[in-house]
CSV table of C-alpha atoms in Angstrom, one decimal:
chain,number,residue,atom,x,y,z
S,46,MET,CA,-83.2,-2.7,1.0
S,47,ARG,CA,-85.1,-2.0,4.2
S,48,ILE,CA,-86.5,-4.0,7.1
S,49,VAL,CA,-89.6,-2.5,8.6
S,50,ASP,CA,-90.6,-3.7,12.1
S,51,GLY,CA,-93.1,-2.4,14.6
S,52,ASN,CA,-90.9,-3.3,17.5
S,53,THR,CA,-88.5,-0.6,18.7
S,54,ALA,CA,-85.5,-3.0,18.5
S,55,ILE,CA,-84.8,-6.1,16.3
S,56,LEU,CA,-84.5,-9.6,17.7
S,57,PRO,CA,-86.5,-9.3,20.9
S,58,GLY,CA,-85.4,-11.8,23.5
S,59,HIS,CA,-81.8,-12.0,22.2
S,60,SER,CA,-78.8,-10.7,24.0
S,61,PRO,CA,-77.8,-7.1,23.5
S,62,LYS,CA,-74.5,-8.3,21.9
S,63,SER,CA,-76.4,-10.4,19.3
S,64,ILE,CA,-78.6,-7.4,18.5
S,65,HIS,CA,-75.5,-5.2,18.1
S,66,VAL,CA,-73.8,-7.8,15.8
S,67,VAL,CA,-76.9,-8.2,13.6
S,68,SER,CA,-77.5,-4.4,13.4
S,69,LYS,CA,-73.8,-3.9,12.4
S,70,LEU,CA,-74.0,-6.7,9.7
S,71,LEU,CA,-77.2,-5.3,8.3
S,72,LYS,CA,-75.6,-1.8,8.0
S,73,LEU,CA,-72.5,-3.2,6.4
S,74,ARG,CA,-74.7,-4.9,3.8
S,75,GLY,CA,-76.7,-1.7,3.1
S,76,ILE,CA,-79.9,-2.9,4.8
S,77,ASP,CA,-81.7,-0.1,6.6
S,78,LEU,CA,-83.8,-0.7,9.7
S,79,HIS,CA,-87.1,1.2,10.1
S,80,LEU,CA,-88.3,0.4,13.6
S,81,GLY,CA,-91.1,1.5,15.9
S,82,SER,CA,-94.2,1.7,13.8
S,83,PRO,CA,-96.1,-1.4,12.7
S,84,VAL,CA,-97.2,-2.0,9.1
S,85,ILE,CA,-101.0,-1.8,8.9
S,86,ASP,CA,-101.5,-2.2,5.2
S,87,CYS,CA,-99.8,-2.9,1.9
S,88,ASP,CA,-101.0,-1.0,-1.1
S,89,ASP,CA,-100.2,-2.9,-4.4
S,90,GLU,CA,-101.1,-0.2,-6.9
S,91,GLY,CA,-98.0,0.4,-9.2
S,92,PRO,CA,-94.9,0.1,-7.0
S,93,SER,CA,-96.1,-1.2,-3.7
S,94,SER,CA,-96.2,0.9,-0.6
S,95,LEU,CA,-96.4,0.0,3.0
S,96,VAL,CA,-98.7,2.0,5.2
S,97,LEU,CA,-97.5,2.3,8.8
S,98,GLU,CA,-99.5,2.9,11.9
S,99,ASN,CA,-98.0,6.4,12.3
S,100,GLY,CA,-99.4,7.3,8.8
S,101,GLU,CA,-96.0,7.1,7.0
S,102,ARG,CA,-95.9,5.4,3.6
S,103,ILE,CA,-92.9,3.5,2.4
S,104,ARG,CA,-92.7,2.8,-1.4
S,105,ALA,CA,-91.2,-0.6,-2.5
S,106,ASP,CA,-90.6,-2.4,-5.7
S,107,LEU,CA,-91.0,-5.7,-3.9
S,108,VAL,CA,-92.5,-6.5,-0.4
S,109,ILE,CA,-91.6,-9.7,1.4
S,110,TRP,CA,-93.9,-10.1,4.3
S,111,ALA,CA,-92.1,-12.1,7.0
S,112,ALA,CA,-94.2,-11.8,10.2
S,113,GLY,CA,-93.9,-13.7,13.5
S,114,ALA,CA,-96.3,-16.4,14.5
S,115,SER,CA,-100.0,-15.6,14.6
S,116,PRO,CA,-103.0,-17.7,15.2
S,117,PRO,CA,-104.3,-19.6,12.1
S,118,MET,CA,-107.6,-18.3,10.8
S,119,ALA,CA,-109.0,-21.8,11.2
S,120,LEU,CA,-109.0,-21.2,15.0
S,121,ARG,CA,-111.7,-18.6,14.7
S,122,GLY,CA,-114.2,-21.4,14.1
S,123,PHE,CA,-113.1,-23.4,17.1
S,124,GLU,CA,-115.4,-22.9,20.1
S,125,LEU,CA,-112.5,-23.3,22.6
S,126,PRO,CA,-111.1,-20.7,25.0
S,127,LYS,CA,-108.4,-18.5,23.4
S,128,SER,CA,-105.7,-16.4,24.9
S,129,GLU,CA,-105.6,-12.6,24.6
S,130,ARG,CA,-103.4,-13.1,21.6
S,131,GLY,CA,-105.9,-15.4,19.8
S,132,PHE,CA,-104.1,-18.7,20.3
S,133,LEU,CA,-105.9,-21.7,22.0
S,134,ALA,CA,-105.6,-21.4,25.8
S,135,ALA,CA,-104.0,-24.5,27.4
S,136,ARG,CA,-103.2,-25.5,30.9
S,137,ARG,CA,-99.7,-26.6,31.8
S,138,THR,CA,-100.9,-30.1,31.3
S,139,LEU,CA,-101.4,-29.1,27.6
S,140,GLN,CA,-105.2,-29.6,28.0
S,141,THR,CA,-107.6,-26.9,26.9
S,142,THR,CA,-108.8,-24.6,29.7
S,143,ALA,CA,-112.3,-25.7,28.8
S,144,ASN,CA,-113.6,-28.7,30.7
S,145,ALA,CA,-113.1,-31.0,27.8
S,146,PRO,CA,-110.6,-33.9,27.0
S,147,ILE,CA,-108.9,-31.8,24.3
S,148,PHE,CA,-105.1,-31.5,24.3
S,149,ILE,CA,-103.2,-28.7,22.6
S,150,SER,CA,-99.5,-28.2,21.9
S,151,GLY,CA,-97.0,-26.3,19.7
S,152,ASP,CA,-97.4,-22.9,18.2
S,153,VAL,CA,-101.2,-23.0,18.2
S,154,ALA,CA,-101.2,-23.0,22.0
S,155,ASP,CA,-100.6,-20.3,24.6
S,156,ILE,CA,-99.9,-22.2,27.9
S,157,GLU,CA,-101.1,-20.5,31.1
S,158,GLY,CA,-98.1,-19.5,33.2
S,159,ALA,CA,-95.6,-20.7,30.6
S,160,LEU,CA,-95.8,-18.2,27.8
S,161,VAL,CA,-92.7,-18.9,25.6
S,162,PRO,CA,-91.7,-17.7,22.2
S,163,LYS,CA,-93.3,-19.5,19.2
S,164,ALA,CA,-90.1,-21.5,18.5
S,165,GLY,CA,-89.8,-25.1,17.4
S,166,VAL,CA,-87.5,-25.9,20.4
S,167,TYR,CA,-90.5,-25.5,22.7
S,168,ALA,CA,-93.0,-27.4,20.6
S,169,VAL,CA,-90.6,-30.3,20.2
S,170,ARG,CA,-90.2,-30.6,24.0
S,171,GLN,CA,-94.0,-30.4,24.5
S,172,ALA,CA,-94.4,-33.6,22.4
S,173,PRO,CA,-93.3,-36.1,25.1
S,174,VAL,CA,-95.5,-34.4,27.7
S,175,LEU,CA,-98.4,-34.5,25.3
S,176,TRP,CA,-97.9,-38.2,24.6
S,177,LYS,CA,-97.5,-39.0,28.3
S,178,ASN,CA,-100.7,-37.0,29.2
S,179,LEU,CA,-102.8,-38.6,26.4
S,180,ARG,CA,-101.9,-42.1,27.9
S,181,ARG,CA,-102.4,-40.9,31.4
S,182,HIS,CA,-105.8,-39.4,30.5
S,183,PHE,CA,-107.1,-42.7,29.1
S,184,ALA,CA,-105.7,-44.6,32.0
S,185,GLY,CA,-107.5,-42.3,34.5
S,186,LYS,CA,-104.2,-41.0,36.0
S,187,ARG,CA,-103.2,-37.6,37.1
S,188,LEU,CA,-101.7,-35.5,34.3
S,189,VAL,CA,-98.1,-34.1,34.4
S,190,GLU,CA,-97.2,-30.5,33.7
S,191,TYR,CA,-95.1,-29.2,30.9
S,192,ARG,CA,-92.2,-27.1,32.2
S,193,PRO,CA,-90.4,-25.1,29.5
S,194,GLN,CA,-86.6,-24.9,29.5
S,195,ARG,CA,-85.0,-21.6,30.3
S,196,GLY,CA,-83.5,-20.2,27.2
S,197,PHE,CA,-82.4,-22.1,24.1
S,198,LEU,CA,-79.5,-22.1,21.7
S,199,SER,CA,-80.1,-19.7,18.8
S,200,LEU,CA,-78.0,-20.0,15.6
S,201,MET,CA,-78.6,-17.4,12.9
S,202,SER,CA,-76.9,-18.0,9.5
S,203,CYS,CA,-75.4,-14.9,8.1
S,204,GLY,CA,-75.2,-16.2,4.5
S,205,ASP,CA,-71.4,-16.0,4.2
S,206,GLY,CA,-70.2,-19.1,6.0
S,207,THR,CA,-70.6,-17.5,9.5
S,208,ALA,CA,-73.4,-17.6,12.0
S,209,ILE,CA,-74.4,-15.8,15.2
S,210,LEU,CA,-74.6,-18.1,18.2
S,211,ASP,CA,-76.7,-16.8,21.1
S,212,TYR,CA,-77.1,-18.8,24.2
S,213,LYS,CA,-78.0,-17.5,27.7
S,214,GLY,CA,-76.2,-14.2,27.1
S,215,PHE,CA,-73.2,-15.7,25.4
S,216,THR,CA,-72.8,-14.5,21.8
S,217,SER,CA,-70.3,-15.5,19.1
S,218,HIS,CA,-70.2,-14.4,15.4
S,219,SER,CA,-68.0,-17.0,13.8
S,220,SER,CA,-67.4,-19.7,11.2
S,221,TRP,CA,-67.5,-22.3,13.9
S,222,ALA,CA,-71.0,-21.2,14.9
S,223,TRP,CA,-72.0,-21.8,11.3
S,224,THR,CA,-70.3,-25.2,11.3
S,225,LEU,CA,-72.3,-26.1,14.5
S,226,LYS,CA,-75.6,-24.8,12.9
S,227,ASN,CA,-74.9,-26.8,9.7
S,228,TRP,CA,-74.1,-30.0,11.8
S,229,ILE,CA,-77.3,-29.6,13.9
S,230,ASP,CA,-79.5,-28.8,10.9
S,231,ARG,CA,-78.2,-31.7,8.8
S,232,GLY,CA,-78.5,-34.1,11.7
S,233,TRP,CA,-82.1,-33.0,12.2
S,234,MET,CA,-83.0,-33.3,8.5
S,235,LYS,CA,-81.3,-36.7,8.3
S,236,ARG,CA,-83.9,-38.1,10.7
S,237,PHE,CA,-86.6,-37.5,8.1
S,238,ARG,CA,-84.7,-38.9,5.0
S,239,VAL,CA,-86.7,-41.5,3.1
S,240,ARG,CA,-84.6,-44.5,2.5
């Protein structure tokens, strides 16, 4: 098994210790890392092969494409300003950078001066600002700015009853980290249970 990533290191934005722990776990489980050259094509004739930007081909019986966030194709038809990455461009007030009463939040938005990873923890915290600004807009009041938090708790399940906790440089690979992840995830999902 192999993970192919165009980045030169796995888990950008995580602590060096988390990266070390994940790399070690992958190696122990026989998973090779192939880093530093992005995949540009996937050929599906016979056994699949990945074509890398450096010209290398990697043969595979099965390819699971798990890429990071990218702008939805539907955005191409929107005549609204976009960031260099192709997401909708928004001010810190979550309003489009165009002079229009259009508000944008979540992964579809790149917010000027507040570029953050495409992670749910940021989108969830944009919601109250979005709601407040919609009400303020219709009341003719000044809009408030979204201010992203600095860092967030990351919990990565290892599939064996342990997890890697990464928070502001602190890392723990343990069963209690998995217990915490399980408790948080179940609590979150419980909010959406139909009764």
